[in-house]
JSON list of C-alpha atoms and ligand atoms in Angstrom, two decimals:
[
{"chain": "A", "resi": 1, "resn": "UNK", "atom": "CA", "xyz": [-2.23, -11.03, 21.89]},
{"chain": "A", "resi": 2, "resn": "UNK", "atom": "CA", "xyz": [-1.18, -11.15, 18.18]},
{"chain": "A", "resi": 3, "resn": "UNK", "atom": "CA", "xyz": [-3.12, -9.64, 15.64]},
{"chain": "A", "resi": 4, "resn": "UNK", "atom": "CA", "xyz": [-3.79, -11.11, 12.33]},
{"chain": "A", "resi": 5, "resn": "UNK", "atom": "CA", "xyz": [-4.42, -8.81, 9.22]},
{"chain": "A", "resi": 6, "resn": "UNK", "atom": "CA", "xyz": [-5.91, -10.17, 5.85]},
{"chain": "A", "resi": 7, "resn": "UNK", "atom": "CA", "xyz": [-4.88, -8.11, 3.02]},
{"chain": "A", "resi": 8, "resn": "UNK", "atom": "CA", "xyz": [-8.15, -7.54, 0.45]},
{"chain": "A", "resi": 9, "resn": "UNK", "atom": "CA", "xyz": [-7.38, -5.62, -2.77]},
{"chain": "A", "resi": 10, "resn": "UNK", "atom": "CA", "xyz": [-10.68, -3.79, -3.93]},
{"chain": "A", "resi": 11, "resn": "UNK", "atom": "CA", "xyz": [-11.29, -1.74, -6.81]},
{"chain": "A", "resi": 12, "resn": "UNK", "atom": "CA", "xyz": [-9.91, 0.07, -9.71]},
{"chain": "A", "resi": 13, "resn": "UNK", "atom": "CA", "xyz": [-7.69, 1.79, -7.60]},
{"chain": "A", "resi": 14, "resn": "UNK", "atom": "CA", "xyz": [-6.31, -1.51, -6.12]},
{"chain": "A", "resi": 15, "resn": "UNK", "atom": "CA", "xyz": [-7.23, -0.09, -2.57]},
{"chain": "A", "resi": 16, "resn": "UNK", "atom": "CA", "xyz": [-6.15, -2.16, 0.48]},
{"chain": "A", "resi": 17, "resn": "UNK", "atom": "CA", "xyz": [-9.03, -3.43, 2.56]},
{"chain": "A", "resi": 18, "resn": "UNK", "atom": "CA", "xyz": [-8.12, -4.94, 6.15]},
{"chain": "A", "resi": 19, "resn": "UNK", "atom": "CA", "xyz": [-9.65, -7.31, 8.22]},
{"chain": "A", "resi": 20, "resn": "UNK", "atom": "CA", "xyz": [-8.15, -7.62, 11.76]},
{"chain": "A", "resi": 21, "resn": "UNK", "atom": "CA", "xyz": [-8.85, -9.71, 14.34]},
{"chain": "A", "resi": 22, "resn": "UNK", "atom": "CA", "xyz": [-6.74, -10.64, 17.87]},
{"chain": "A", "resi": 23, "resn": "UNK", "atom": "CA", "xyz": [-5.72, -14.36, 18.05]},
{"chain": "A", "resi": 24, "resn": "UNK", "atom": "CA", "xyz": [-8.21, -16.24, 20.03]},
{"chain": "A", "resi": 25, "resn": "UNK", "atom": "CA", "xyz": [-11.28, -13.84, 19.16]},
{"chain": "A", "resi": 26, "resn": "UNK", "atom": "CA", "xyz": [-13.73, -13.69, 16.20]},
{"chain": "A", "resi": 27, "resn": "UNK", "atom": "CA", "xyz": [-14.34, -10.03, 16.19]},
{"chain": "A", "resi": 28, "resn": "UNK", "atom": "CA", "xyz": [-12.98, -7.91, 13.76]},
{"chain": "A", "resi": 29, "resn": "UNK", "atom": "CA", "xyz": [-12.34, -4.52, 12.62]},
{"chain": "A", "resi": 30, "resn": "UNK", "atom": "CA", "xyz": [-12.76, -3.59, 8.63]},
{"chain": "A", "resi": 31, "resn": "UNK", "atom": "CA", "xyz": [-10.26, -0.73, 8.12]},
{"chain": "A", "resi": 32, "resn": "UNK", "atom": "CA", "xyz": [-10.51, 1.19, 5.06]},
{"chain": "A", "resi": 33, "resn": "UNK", "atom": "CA", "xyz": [-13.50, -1.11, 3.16]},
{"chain": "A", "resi": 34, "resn": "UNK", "atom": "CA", "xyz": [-12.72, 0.64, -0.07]},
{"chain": "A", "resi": 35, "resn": "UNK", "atom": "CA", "xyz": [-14.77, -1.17, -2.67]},
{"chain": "A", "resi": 36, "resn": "UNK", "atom": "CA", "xyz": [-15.96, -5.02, -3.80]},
{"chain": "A", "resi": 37, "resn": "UNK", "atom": "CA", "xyz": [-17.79, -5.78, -0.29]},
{"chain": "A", "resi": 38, "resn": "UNK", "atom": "CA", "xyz": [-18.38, -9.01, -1.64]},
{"chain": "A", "resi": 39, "resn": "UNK", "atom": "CA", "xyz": [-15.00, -10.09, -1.23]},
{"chain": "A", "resi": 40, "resn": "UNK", "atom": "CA", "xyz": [-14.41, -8.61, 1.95]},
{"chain": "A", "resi": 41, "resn": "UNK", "atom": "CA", "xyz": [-17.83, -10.21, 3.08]},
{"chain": "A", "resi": 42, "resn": "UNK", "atom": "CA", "xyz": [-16.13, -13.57, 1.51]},
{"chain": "A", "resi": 43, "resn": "UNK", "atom": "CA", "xyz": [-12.91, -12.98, 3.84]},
{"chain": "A", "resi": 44, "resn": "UNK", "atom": "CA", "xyz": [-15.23, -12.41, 6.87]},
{"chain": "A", "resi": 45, "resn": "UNK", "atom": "CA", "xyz": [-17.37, -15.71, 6.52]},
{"chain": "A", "resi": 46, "resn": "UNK", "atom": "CA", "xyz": [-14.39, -17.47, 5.13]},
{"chain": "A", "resi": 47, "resn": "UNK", "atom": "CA", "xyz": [-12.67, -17.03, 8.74]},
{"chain": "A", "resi": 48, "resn": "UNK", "atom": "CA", "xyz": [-15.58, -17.21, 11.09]},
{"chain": "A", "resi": 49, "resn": "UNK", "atom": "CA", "xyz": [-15.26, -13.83, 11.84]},
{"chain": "A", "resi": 50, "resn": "UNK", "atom": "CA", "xyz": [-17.57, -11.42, 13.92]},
{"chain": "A", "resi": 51, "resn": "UNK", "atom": "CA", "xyz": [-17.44, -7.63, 12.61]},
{"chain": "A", "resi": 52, "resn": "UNK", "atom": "CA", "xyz": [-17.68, -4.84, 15.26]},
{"chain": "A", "resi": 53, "resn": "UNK", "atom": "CA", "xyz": [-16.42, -1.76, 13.37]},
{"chain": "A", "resi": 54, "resn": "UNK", "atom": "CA", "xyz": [-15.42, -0.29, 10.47]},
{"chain": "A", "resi": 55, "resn": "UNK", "atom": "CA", "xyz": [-12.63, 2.35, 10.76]},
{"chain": "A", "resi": 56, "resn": "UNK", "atom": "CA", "xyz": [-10.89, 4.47, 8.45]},
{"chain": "A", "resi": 57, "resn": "UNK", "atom": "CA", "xyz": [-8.08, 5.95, 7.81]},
{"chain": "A", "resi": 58, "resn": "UNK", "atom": "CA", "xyz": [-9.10, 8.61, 5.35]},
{"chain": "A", "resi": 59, "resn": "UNK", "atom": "CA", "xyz": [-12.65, 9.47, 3.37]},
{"chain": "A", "resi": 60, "resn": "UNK", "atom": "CA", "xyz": [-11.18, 8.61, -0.34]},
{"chain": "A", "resi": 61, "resn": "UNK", "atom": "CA", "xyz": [-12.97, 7.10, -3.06]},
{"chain": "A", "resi": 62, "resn": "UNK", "atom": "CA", "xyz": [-10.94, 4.50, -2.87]},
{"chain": "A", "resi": 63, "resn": "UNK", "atom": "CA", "xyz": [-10.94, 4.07, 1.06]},
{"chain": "A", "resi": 64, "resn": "UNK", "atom": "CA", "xyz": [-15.01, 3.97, 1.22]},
{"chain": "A", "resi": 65, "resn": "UNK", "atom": "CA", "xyz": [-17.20, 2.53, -1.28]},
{"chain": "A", "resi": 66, "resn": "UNK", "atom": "CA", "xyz": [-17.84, -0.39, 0.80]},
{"chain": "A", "resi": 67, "resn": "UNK", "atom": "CA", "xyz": [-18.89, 1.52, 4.34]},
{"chain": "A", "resi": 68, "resn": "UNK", "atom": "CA", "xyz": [-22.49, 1.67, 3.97]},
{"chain": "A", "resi": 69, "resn": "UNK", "atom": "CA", "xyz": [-23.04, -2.02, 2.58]},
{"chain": "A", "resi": 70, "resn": "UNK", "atom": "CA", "xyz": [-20.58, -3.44, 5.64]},
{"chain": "A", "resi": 71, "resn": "UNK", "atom": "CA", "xyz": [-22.76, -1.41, 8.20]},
{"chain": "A", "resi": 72, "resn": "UNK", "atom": "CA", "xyz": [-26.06, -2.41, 6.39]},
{"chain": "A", "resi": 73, "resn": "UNK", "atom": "CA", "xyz": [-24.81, -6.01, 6.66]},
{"chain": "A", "resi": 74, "resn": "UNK", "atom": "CA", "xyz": [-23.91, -6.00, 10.09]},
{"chain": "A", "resi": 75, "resn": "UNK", "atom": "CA", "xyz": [-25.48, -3.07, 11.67]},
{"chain": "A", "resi": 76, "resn": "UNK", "atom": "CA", "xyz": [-21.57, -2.14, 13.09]},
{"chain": "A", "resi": 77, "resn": "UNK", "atom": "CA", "xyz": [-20.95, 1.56, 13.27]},
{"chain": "A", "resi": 78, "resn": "UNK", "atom": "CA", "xyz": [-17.96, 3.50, 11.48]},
{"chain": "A", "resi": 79, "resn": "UNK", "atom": "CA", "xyz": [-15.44, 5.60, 12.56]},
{"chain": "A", "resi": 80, "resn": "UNK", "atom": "CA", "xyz": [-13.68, 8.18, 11.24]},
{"chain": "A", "resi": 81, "resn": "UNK", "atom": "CA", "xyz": [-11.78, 11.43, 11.51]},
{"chain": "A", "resi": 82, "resn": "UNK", "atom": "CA", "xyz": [-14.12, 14.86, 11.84]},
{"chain": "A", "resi": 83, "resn": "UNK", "atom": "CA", "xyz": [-11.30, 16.74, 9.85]},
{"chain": "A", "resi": 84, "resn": "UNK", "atom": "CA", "xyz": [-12.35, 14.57, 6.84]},
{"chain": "A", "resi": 85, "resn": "UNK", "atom": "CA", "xyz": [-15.98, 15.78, 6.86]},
{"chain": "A", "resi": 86, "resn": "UNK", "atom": "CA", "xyz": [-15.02, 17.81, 3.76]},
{"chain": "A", "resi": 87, "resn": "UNK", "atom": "CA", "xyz": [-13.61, 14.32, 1.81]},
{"chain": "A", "resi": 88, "resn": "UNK", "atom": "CA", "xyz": [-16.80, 12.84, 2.59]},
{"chain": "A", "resi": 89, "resn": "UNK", "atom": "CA", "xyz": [-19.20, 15.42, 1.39]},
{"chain": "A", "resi": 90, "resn": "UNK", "atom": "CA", "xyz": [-16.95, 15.72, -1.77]},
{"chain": "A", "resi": 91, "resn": "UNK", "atom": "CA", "xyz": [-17.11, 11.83, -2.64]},
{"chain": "A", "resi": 92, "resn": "UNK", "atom": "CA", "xyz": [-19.96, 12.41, -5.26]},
{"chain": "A", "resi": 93, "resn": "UNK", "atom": "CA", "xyz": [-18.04, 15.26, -6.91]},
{"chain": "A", "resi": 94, "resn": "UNK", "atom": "CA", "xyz": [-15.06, 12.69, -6.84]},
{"chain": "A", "resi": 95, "resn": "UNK", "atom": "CA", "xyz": [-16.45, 9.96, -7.80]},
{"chain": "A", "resi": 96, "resn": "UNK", "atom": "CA", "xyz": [-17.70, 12.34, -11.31]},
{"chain": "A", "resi": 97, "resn": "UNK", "atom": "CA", "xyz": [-14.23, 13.58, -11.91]},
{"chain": "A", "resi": 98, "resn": "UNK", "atom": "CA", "xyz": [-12.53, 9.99, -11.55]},
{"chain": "A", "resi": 99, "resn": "UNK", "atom": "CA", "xyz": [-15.49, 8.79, -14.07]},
{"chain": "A", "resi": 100, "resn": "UNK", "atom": "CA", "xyz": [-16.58, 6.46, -11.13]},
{"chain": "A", "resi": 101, "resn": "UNK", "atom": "CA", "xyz": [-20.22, 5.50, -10.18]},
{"chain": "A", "resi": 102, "resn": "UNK", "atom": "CA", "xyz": [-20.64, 6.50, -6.68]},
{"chain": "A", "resi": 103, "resn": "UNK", "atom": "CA", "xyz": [-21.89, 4.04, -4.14]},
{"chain": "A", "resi": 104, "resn": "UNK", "atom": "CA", "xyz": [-24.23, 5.37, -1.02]},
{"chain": "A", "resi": 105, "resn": "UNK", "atom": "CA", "xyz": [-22.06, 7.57, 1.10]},
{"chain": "A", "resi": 106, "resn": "UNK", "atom": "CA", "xyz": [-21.43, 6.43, 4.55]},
{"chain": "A", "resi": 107, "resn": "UNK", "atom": "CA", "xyz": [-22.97, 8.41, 7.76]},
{"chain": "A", "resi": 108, "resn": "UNK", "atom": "CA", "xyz": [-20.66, 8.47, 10.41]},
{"chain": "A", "resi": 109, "resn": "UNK", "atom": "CA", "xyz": [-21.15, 7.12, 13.50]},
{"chain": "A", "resi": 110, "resn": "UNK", "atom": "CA", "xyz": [-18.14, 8.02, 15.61]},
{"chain": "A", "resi": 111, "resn": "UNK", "atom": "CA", "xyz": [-15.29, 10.99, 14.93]},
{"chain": "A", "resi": 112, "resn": "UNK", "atom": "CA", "xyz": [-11.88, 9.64, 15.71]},
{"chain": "A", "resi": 113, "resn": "UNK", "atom": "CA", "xyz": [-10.05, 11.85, 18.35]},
{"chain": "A", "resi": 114, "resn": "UNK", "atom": "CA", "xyz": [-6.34, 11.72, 18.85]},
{"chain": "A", "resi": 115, "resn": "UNK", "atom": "CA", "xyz": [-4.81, 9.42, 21.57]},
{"chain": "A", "resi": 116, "resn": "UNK", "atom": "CA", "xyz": [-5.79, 6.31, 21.99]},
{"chain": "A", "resi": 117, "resn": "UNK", "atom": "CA", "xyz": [-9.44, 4.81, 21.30]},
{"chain": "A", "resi": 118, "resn": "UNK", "atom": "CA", "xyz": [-11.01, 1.35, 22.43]},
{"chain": "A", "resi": 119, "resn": "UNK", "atom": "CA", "xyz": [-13.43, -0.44, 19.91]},
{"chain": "A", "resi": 120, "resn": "UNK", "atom": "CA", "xyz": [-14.08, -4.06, 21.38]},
{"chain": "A", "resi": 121, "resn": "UNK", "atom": "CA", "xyz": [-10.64, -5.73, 22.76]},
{"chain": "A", "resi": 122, "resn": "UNK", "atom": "CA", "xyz": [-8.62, -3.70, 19.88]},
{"chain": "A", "resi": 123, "resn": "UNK", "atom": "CA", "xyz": [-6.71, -0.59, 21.77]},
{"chain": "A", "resi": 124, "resn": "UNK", "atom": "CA", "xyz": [-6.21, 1.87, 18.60]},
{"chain": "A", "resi": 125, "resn": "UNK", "atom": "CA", "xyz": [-3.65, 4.78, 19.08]},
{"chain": "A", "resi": 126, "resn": "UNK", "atom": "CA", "xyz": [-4.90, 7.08, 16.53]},
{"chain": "A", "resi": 127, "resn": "UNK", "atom": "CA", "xyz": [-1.66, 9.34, 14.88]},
{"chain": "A", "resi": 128, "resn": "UNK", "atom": "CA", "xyz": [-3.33, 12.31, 13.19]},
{"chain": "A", "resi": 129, "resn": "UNK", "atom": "CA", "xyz": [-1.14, 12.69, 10.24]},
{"chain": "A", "resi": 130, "resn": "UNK", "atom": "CA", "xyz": [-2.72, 15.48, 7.59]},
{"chain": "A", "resi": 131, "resn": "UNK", "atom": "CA", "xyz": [-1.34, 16.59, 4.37]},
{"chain": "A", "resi": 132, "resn": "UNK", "atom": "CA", "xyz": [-2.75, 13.63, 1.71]},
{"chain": "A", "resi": 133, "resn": "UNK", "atom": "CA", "xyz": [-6.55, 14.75, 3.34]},
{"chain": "A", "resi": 134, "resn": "UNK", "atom": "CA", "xyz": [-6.95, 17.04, 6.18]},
{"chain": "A", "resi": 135, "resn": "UNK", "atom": "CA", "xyz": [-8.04, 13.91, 8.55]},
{"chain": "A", "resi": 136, "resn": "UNK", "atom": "CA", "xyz": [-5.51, 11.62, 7.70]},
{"chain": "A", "resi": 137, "resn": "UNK", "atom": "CA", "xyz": [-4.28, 9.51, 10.79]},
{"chain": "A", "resi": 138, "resn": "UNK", "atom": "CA", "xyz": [-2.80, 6.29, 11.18]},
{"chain": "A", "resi": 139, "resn": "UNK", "atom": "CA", "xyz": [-3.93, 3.62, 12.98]},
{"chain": "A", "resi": 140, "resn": "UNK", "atom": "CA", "xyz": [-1.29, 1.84, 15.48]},
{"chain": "A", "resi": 141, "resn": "UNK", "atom": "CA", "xyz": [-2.99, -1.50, 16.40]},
{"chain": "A", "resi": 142, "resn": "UNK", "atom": "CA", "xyz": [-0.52, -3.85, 18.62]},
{"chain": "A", "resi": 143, "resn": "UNK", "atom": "CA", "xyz": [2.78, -3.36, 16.99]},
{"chain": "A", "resi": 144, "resn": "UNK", "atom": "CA", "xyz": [0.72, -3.03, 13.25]},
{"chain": "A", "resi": 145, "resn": "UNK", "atom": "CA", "xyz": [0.26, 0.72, 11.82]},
{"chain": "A", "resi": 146, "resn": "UNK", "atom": "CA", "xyz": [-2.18, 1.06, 8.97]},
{"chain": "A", "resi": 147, "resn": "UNK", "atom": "CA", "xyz": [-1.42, 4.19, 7.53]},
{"chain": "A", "resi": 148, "resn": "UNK", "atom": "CA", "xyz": [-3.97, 5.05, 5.04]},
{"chain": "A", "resi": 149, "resn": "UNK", "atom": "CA", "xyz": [-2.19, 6.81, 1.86]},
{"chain": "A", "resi": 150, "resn": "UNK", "atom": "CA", "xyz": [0.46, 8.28, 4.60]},
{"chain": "A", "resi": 151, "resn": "UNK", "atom": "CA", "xyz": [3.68, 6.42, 3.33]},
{"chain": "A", "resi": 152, "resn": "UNK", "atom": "CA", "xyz": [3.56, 3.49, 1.38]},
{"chain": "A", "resi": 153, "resn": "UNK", "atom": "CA", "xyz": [6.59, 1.05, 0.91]},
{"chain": "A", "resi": 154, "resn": "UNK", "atom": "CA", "xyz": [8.95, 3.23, -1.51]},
{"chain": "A", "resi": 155, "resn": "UNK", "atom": "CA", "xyz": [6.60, 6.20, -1.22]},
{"chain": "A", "resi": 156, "resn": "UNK", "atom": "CA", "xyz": [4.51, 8.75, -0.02]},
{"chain": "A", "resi": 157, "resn": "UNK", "atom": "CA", "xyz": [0.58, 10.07, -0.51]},
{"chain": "A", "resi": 158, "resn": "UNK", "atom": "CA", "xyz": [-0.17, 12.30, -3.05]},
{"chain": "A", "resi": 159, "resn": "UNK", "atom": "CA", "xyz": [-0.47, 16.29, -1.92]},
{"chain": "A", "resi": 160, "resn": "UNK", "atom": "CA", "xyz": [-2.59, 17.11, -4.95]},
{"chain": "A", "resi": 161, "resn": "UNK", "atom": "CA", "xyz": [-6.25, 16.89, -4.36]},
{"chain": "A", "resi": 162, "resn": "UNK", "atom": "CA", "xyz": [-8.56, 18.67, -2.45]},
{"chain": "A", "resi": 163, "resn": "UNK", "atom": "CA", "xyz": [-7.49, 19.47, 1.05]},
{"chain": "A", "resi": 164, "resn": "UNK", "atom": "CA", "xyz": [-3.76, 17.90, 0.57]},
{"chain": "A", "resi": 165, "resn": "UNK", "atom": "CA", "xyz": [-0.95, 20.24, 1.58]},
{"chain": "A", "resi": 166, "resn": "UNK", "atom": "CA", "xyz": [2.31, 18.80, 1.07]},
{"chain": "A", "resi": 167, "resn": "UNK", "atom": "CA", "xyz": [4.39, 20.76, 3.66]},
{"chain": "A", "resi": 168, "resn": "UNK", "atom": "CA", "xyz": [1.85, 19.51, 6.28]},
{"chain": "A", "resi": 169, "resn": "UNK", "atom": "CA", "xyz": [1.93, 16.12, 5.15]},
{"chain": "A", "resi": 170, "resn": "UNK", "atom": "CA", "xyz": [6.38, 16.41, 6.02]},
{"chain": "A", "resi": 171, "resn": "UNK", "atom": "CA", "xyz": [5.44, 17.29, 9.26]},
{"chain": "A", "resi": 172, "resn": "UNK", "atom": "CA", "xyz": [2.93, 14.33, 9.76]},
{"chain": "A", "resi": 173, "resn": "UNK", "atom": "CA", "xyz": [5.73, 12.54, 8.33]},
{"chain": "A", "resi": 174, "resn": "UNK", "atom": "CA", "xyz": [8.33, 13.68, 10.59]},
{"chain": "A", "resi": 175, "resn": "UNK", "atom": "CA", "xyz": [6.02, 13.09, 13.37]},
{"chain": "A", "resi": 176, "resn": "UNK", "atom": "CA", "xyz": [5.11, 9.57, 12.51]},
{"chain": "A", "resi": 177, "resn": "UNK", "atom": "CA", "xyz": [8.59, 8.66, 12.19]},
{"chain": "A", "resi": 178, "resn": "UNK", "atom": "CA", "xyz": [9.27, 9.82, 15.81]},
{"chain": "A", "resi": 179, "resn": "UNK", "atom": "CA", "xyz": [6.21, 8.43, 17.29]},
{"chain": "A", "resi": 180, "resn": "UNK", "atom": "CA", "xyz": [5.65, 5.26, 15.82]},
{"chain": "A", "resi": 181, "resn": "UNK", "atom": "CA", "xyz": [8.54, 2.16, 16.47]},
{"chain": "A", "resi": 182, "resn": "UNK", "atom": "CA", "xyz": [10.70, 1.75, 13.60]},
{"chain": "A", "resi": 183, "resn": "UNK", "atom": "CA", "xyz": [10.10, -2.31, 14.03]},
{"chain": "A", "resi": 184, "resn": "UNK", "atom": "CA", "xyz": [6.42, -2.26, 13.73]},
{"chain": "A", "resi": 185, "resn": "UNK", "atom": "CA", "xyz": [4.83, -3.24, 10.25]},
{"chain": "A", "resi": 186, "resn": "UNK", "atom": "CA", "xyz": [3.16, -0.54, 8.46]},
{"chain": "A", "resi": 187, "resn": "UNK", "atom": "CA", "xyz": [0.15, -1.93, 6.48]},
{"chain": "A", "resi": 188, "resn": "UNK", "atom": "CA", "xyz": [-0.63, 1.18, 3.41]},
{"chain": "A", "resi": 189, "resn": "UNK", "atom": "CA", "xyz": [-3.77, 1.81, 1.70]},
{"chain": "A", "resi": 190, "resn": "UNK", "atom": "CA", "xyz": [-2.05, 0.59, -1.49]},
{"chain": "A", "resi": 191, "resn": "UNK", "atom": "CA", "xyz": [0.84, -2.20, -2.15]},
{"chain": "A", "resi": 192, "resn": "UNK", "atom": "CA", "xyz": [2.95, -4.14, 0.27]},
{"chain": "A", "resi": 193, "resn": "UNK", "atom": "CA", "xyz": [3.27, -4.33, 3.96]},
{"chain": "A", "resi": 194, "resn": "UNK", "atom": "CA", "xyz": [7.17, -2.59, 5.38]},
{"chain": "A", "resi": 195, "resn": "UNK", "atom": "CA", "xyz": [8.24, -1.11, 8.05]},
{"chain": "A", "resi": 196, "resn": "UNK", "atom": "CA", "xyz": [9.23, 2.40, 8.89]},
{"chain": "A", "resi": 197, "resn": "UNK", "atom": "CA", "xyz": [12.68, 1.34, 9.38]},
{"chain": "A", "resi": 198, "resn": "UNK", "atom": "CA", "xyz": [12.93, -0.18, 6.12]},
{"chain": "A", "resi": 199, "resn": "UNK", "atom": "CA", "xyz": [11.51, 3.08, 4.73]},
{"chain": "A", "resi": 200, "resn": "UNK", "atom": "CA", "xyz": [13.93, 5.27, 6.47]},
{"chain": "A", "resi": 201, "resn": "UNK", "atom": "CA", "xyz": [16.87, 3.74, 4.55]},
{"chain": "A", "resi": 202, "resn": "UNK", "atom": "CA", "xyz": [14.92, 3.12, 1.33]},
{"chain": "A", "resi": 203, "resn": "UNK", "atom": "CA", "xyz": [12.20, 5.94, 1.25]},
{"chain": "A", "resi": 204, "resn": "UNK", "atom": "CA", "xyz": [13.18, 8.99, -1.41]},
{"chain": "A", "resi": 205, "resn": "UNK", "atom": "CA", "xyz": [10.32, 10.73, 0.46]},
{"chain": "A", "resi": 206, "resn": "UNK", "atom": "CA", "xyz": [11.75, 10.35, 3.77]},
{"chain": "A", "resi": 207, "resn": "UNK", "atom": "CA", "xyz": [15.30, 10.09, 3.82]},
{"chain": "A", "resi": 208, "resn": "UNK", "atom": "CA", "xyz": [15.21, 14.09, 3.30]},
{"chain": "A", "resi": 209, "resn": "UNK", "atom": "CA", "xyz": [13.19, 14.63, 6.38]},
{"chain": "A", "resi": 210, "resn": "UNK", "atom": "CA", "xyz": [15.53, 12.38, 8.52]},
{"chain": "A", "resi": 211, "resn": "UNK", "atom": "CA", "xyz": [17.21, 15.39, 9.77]},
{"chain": "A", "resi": 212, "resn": "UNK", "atom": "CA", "xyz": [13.67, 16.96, 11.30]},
{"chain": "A", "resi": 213, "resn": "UNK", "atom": "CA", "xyz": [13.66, 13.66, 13.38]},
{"chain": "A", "resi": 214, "resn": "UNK", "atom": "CA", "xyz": [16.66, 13.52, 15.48]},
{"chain": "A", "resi": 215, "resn": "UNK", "atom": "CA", "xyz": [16.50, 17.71, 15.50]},
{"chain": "B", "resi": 301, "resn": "LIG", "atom": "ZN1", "xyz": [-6.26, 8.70, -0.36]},
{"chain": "B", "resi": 302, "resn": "LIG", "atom": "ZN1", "xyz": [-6.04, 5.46, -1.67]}
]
């Protein structure tokens, strides 16, 4: 089945929100419903979809301010990664330093585990990749990876805020590059879609860790 993602930039961080859904189906999965529900609410009626989940890739700012209106909406639960407990309890404090007015933060419903996890028809591998937030893991759906603020096309997550470590997040990197098919396309929490092939030849951030993945 192919799997169709719709792109929805929310927020002052221009955060990617996806909605997914298989060809053939109106469920869907929100993944990473960072801010403006509205508009992801828009894209959902818009395409006669069906929401089931919401599942995220990380607990940022960014990545969440939309969580508790989707599940109010819907009544869907939300998933996310019990090593990013800390990010979630911290989104207040966050939200202060970044000058932002916090939204109601999300109760989870379901920790992710690694491996593979099945919400609906969607089959999600889960890749725990930590260093940009303790939790981080991305989310190999069909042959589409989102990857939170993992990699993004010409770069990599940020190490410096609470709970980022950047040696940890070059061995999530090295790891991801092994595990996860050069060929598929790697949806980031910010910018444009790629592919990790494309970012192996073109990625300043990962062309140094090359040698890690053939060792
Ligand atoms: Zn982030
Ligand atoms: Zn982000």
């Amino acid at each position: 089945m192919s799997l169709n993602v719709e792109r929805i930039v929310t927020g002052p961080f221009q955060e990617n929100s996806y909605v997914i859904w298989q060809d053939g189906s109106p469920s869907c999965l929100v993944i990473d419903p960072g801010d403006d529900p509205e508009l992801i609410i828009e894209t959902i009626l818009g395409k006669g979809l069906h929401p089931i989940a919401v599942v995220n890739t990380h607990a940022h700012l960014d990545h969440i301010g939309g969580v508790s209106d989707l599940k109010e909406k819907y009544g869907i639960p939300f998933y996310l990664h019990p090593n990013e407990k800390s990010v979630l309890d911290g989104y207040e404090r966050d939200c202060a330093f970044f000058g932002m007015t916090p939204k109601v933060t999300p109760t989870v419903d379901h920790w992710l585990n690694t491996g593979e996890l099945k919400v609906g028809d969607f089959l999600i591998q889960c890749v725990e990749t930590p260093g940009h937030t303790p939790g981080g893991t991305c989310l190999v759906i069909n042959d589409h990876v989102f990857t939170g603020d993992t990699i993004f096309a010409g770069s990599v997550g940020r190490t410096d805020l609470p709970g980022g470590d950047w040696n940890t997040l070059c061995e999530s990197l090295v790891k991801a590059m092994k595990e996860i098919p050069g060929d598929y396309i790697l949806h980031p929490g910010h910018g444009l879609h790629t592919t990790l092939k494309n970012e192996m030849l073109k990625n300043p951030f990962l062309i140094p860790l090359l040698k890690r993945v053939n060792s």
